[in-house]
Coordinates of C-alpha atoms in Angstrom, one line a residue:
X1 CA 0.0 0.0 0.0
X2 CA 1.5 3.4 -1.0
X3 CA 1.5 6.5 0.9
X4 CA 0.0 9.6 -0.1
X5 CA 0.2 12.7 1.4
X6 CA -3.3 13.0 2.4
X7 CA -3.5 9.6 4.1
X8 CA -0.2 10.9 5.8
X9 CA -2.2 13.8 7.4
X10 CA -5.2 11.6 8.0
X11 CA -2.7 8.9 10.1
X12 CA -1.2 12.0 11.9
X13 CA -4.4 13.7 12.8
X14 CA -5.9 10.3 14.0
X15 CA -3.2 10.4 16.0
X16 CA -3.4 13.8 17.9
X17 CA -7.0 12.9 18.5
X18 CA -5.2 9.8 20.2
X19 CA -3.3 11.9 22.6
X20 CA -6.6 14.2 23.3
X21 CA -8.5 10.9 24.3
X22 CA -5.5 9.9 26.7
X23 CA -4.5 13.0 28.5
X24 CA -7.2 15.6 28.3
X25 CA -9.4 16.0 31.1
X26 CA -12.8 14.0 30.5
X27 CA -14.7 17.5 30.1
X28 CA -12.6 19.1 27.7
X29 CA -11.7 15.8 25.2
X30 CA -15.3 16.6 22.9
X31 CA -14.4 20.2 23.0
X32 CA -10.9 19.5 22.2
X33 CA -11.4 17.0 19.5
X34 CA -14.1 19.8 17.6
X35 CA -11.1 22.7 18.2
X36 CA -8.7 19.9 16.5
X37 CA -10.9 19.1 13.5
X38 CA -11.3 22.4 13.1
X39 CA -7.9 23.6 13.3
X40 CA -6.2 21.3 11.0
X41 CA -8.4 21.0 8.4
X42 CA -7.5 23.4 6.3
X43 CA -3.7 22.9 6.5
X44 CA -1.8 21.2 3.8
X45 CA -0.7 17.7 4.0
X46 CA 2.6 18.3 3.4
X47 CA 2.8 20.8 6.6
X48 CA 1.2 18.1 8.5
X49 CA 3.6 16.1 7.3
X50 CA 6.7 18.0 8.1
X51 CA 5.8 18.2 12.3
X52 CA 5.7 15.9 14.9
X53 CA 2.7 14.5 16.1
X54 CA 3.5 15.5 20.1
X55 CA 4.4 19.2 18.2
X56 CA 1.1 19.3 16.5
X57 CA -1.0 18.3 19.8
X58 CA 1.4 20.7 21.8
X59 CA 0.3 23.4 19.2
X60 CA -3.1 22.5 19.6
X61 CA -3.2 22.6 23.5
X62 CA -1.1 25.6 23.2
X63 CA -3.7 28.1 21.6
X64 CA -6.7 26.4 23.2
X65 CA -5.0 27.1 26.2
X66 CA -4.3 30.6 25.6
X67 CA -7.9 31.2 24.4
X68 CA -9.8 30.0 27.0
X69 CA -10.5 33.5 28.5
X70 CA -10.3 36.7 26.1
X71 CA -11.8 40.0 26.6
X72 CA -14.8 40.8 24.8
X73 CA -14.1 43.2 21.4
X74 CA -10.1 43.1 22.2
X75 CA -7.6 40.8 20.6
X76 CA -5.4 38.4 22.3
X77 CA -2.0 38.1 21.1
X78 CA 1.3 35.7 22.0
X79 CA 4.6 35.6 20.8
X80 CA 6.8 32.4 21.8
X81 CA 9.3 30.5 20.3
X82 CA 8.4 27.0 21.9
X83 CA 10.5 24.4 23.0
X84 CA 9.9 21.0 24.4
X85 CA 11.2 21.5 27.9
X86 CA 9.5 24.8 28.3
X87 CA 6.5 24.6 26.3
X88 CA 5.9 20.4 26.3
X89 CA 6.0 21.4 22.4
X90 CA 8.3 22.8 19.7
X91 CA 8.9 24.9 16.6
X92 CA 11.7 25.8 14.4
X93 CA 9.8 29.0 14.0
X94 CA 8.3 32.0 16.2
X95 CA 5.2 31.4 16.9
X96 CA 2.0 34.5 17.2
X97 CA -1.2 33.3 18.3
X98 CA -4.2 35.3 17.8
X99 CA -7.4 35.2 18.9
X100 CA -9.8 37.5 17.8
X101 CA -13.7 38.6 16.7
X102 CA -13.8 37.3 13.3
X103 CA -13.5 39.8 10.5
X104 CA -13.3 40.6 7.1
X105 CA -9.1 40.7 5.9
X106 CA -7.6 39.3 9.3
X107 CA -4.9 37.2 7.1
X108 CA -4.5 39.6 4.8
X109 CA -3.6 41.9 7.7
X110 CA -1.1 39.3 9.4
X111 CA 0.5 38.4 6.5
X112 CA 1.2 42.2 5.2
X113 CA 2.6 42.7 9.1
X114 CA 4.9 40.1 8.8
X115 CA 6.3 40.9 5.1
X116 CA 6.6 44.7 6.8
X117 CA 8.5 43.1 9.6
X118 CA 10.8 41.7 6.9
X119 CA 9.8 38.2 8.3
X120 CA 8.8 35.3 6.4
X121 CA 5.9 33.6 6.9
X122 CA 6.1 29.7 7.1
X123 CA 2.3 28.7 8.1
X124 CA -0.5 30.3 8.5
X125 CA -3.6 28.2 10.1
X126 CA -6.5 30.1 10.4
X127 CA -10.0 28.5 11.7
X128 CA -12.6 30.1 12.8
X129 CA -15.5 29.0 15.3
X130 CA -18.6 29.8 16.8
X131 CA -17.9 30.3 20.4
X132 CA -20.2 31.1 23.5
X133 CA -18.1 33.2 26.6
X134 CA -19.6 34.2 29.7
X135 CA -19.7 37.6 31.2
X136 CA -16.1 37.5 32.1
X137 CA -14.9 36.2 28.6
X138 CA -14.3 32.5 29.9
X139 CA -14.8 30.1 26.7
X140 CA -18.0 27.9 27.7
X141 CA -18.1 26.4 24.3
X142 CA -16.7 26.5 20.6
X143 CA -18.5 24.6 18.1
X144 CA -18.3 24.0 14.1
X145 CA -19.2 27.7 12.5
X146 CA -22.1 25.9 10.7
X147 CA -23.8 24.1 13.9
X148 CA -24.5 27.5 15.3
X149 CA -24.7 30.0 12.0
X150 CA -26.0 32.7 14.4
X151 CA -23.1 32.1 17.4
X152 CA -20.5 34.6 18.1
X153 CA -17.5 33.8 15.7
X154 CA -14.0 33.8 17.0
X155 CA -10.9 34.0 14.8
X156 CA -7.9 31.4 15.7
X157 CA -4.9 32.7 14.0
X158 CA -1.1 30.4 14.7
X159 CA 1.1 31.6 12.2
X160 CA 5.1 30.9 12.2
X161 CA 7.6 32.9 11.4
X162 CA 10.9 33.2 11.1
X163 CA 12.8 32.1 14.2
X164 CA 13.5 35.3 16.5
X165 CA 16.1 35.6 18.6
X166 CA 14.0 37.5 21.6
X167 CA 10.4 36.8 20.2
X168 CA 8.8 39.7 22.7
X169 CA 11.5 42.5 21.2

């Protein structure tokens, strides 16, 4: 049987959903698994293909960690240049996180910032969901944009960069 490299991101992302089943907390694994269909989906095989499977679920963890409480109308931004021992994740690349309100031209945006910077821009993943927050901007639930066409729509921006020295300078 021959590989191909969409069967190559189909066996990887089977097996980040693994690693969601066996170390996420009972309450967040359905949650989880949506954010994680979500979030890869629209990324080329070959990307897929080029990480690790612990450096794609650390990735994963990483930005639903980070948006798990956001600020209503403001966007939430982190730079970080992961690594394994401090992060339980890596990169070759800096790393910006974003979440935001969806809106019109929010890659267009990013990328013209980071050709501006005089950065190149590696990957770009870019999902969005329909999310309900309470009062204090805690995430109560993210769903599939077309489950809930009405819902509250939240932009999930990782893109990498190149690798910077200080990524917070």
């Amino acid at each position: 049987m021959t590989s191909s490299p969409e069967t190559d991101k189909a066996a990887r992302l089977s097996a980040v959903a693994a690693l969601i089943e066996q170390r996420a907390e009972r309450g967040d694994r359905n949650a989880l698994l949506t954010f994680a269909a979500g979030y890869f989906q629209r990324i080329d095989p070959e990307d897929i293909a080029a990480r690790d499977v612990e450096d794609l679920y650390g990735a994963l963890l990483s930005h639903w960690q980070f948006a798990q409480r956001r600020e209503a109308g403001k966007p939430k931004i982190r730079v970080l240049n992961p690594v394994a021992g401090e992060h339980g994740w890596s990169s070759r690349h800096t790393v910006i996180e974003i979440v935001n309100d969806d809106m019109p031209f929010l890659v267009d945006t990013a990328s013209m910032e980071v050709n501006r910077q005089g950065l190149t821009l590696h990957l770009i993943v870019h999902p969005i969901f329909a999310v309900e927050r309470d009062a204090g901007g805690a995430l109560k639930g993210l769903y599939p944009r077309e489950e809930r066409p009405d819902g509250a729509r939240e932009s999930f921006m990782h893109i990498e960069v190149d690798r910077l020295a200080d990524p917070m300078a």
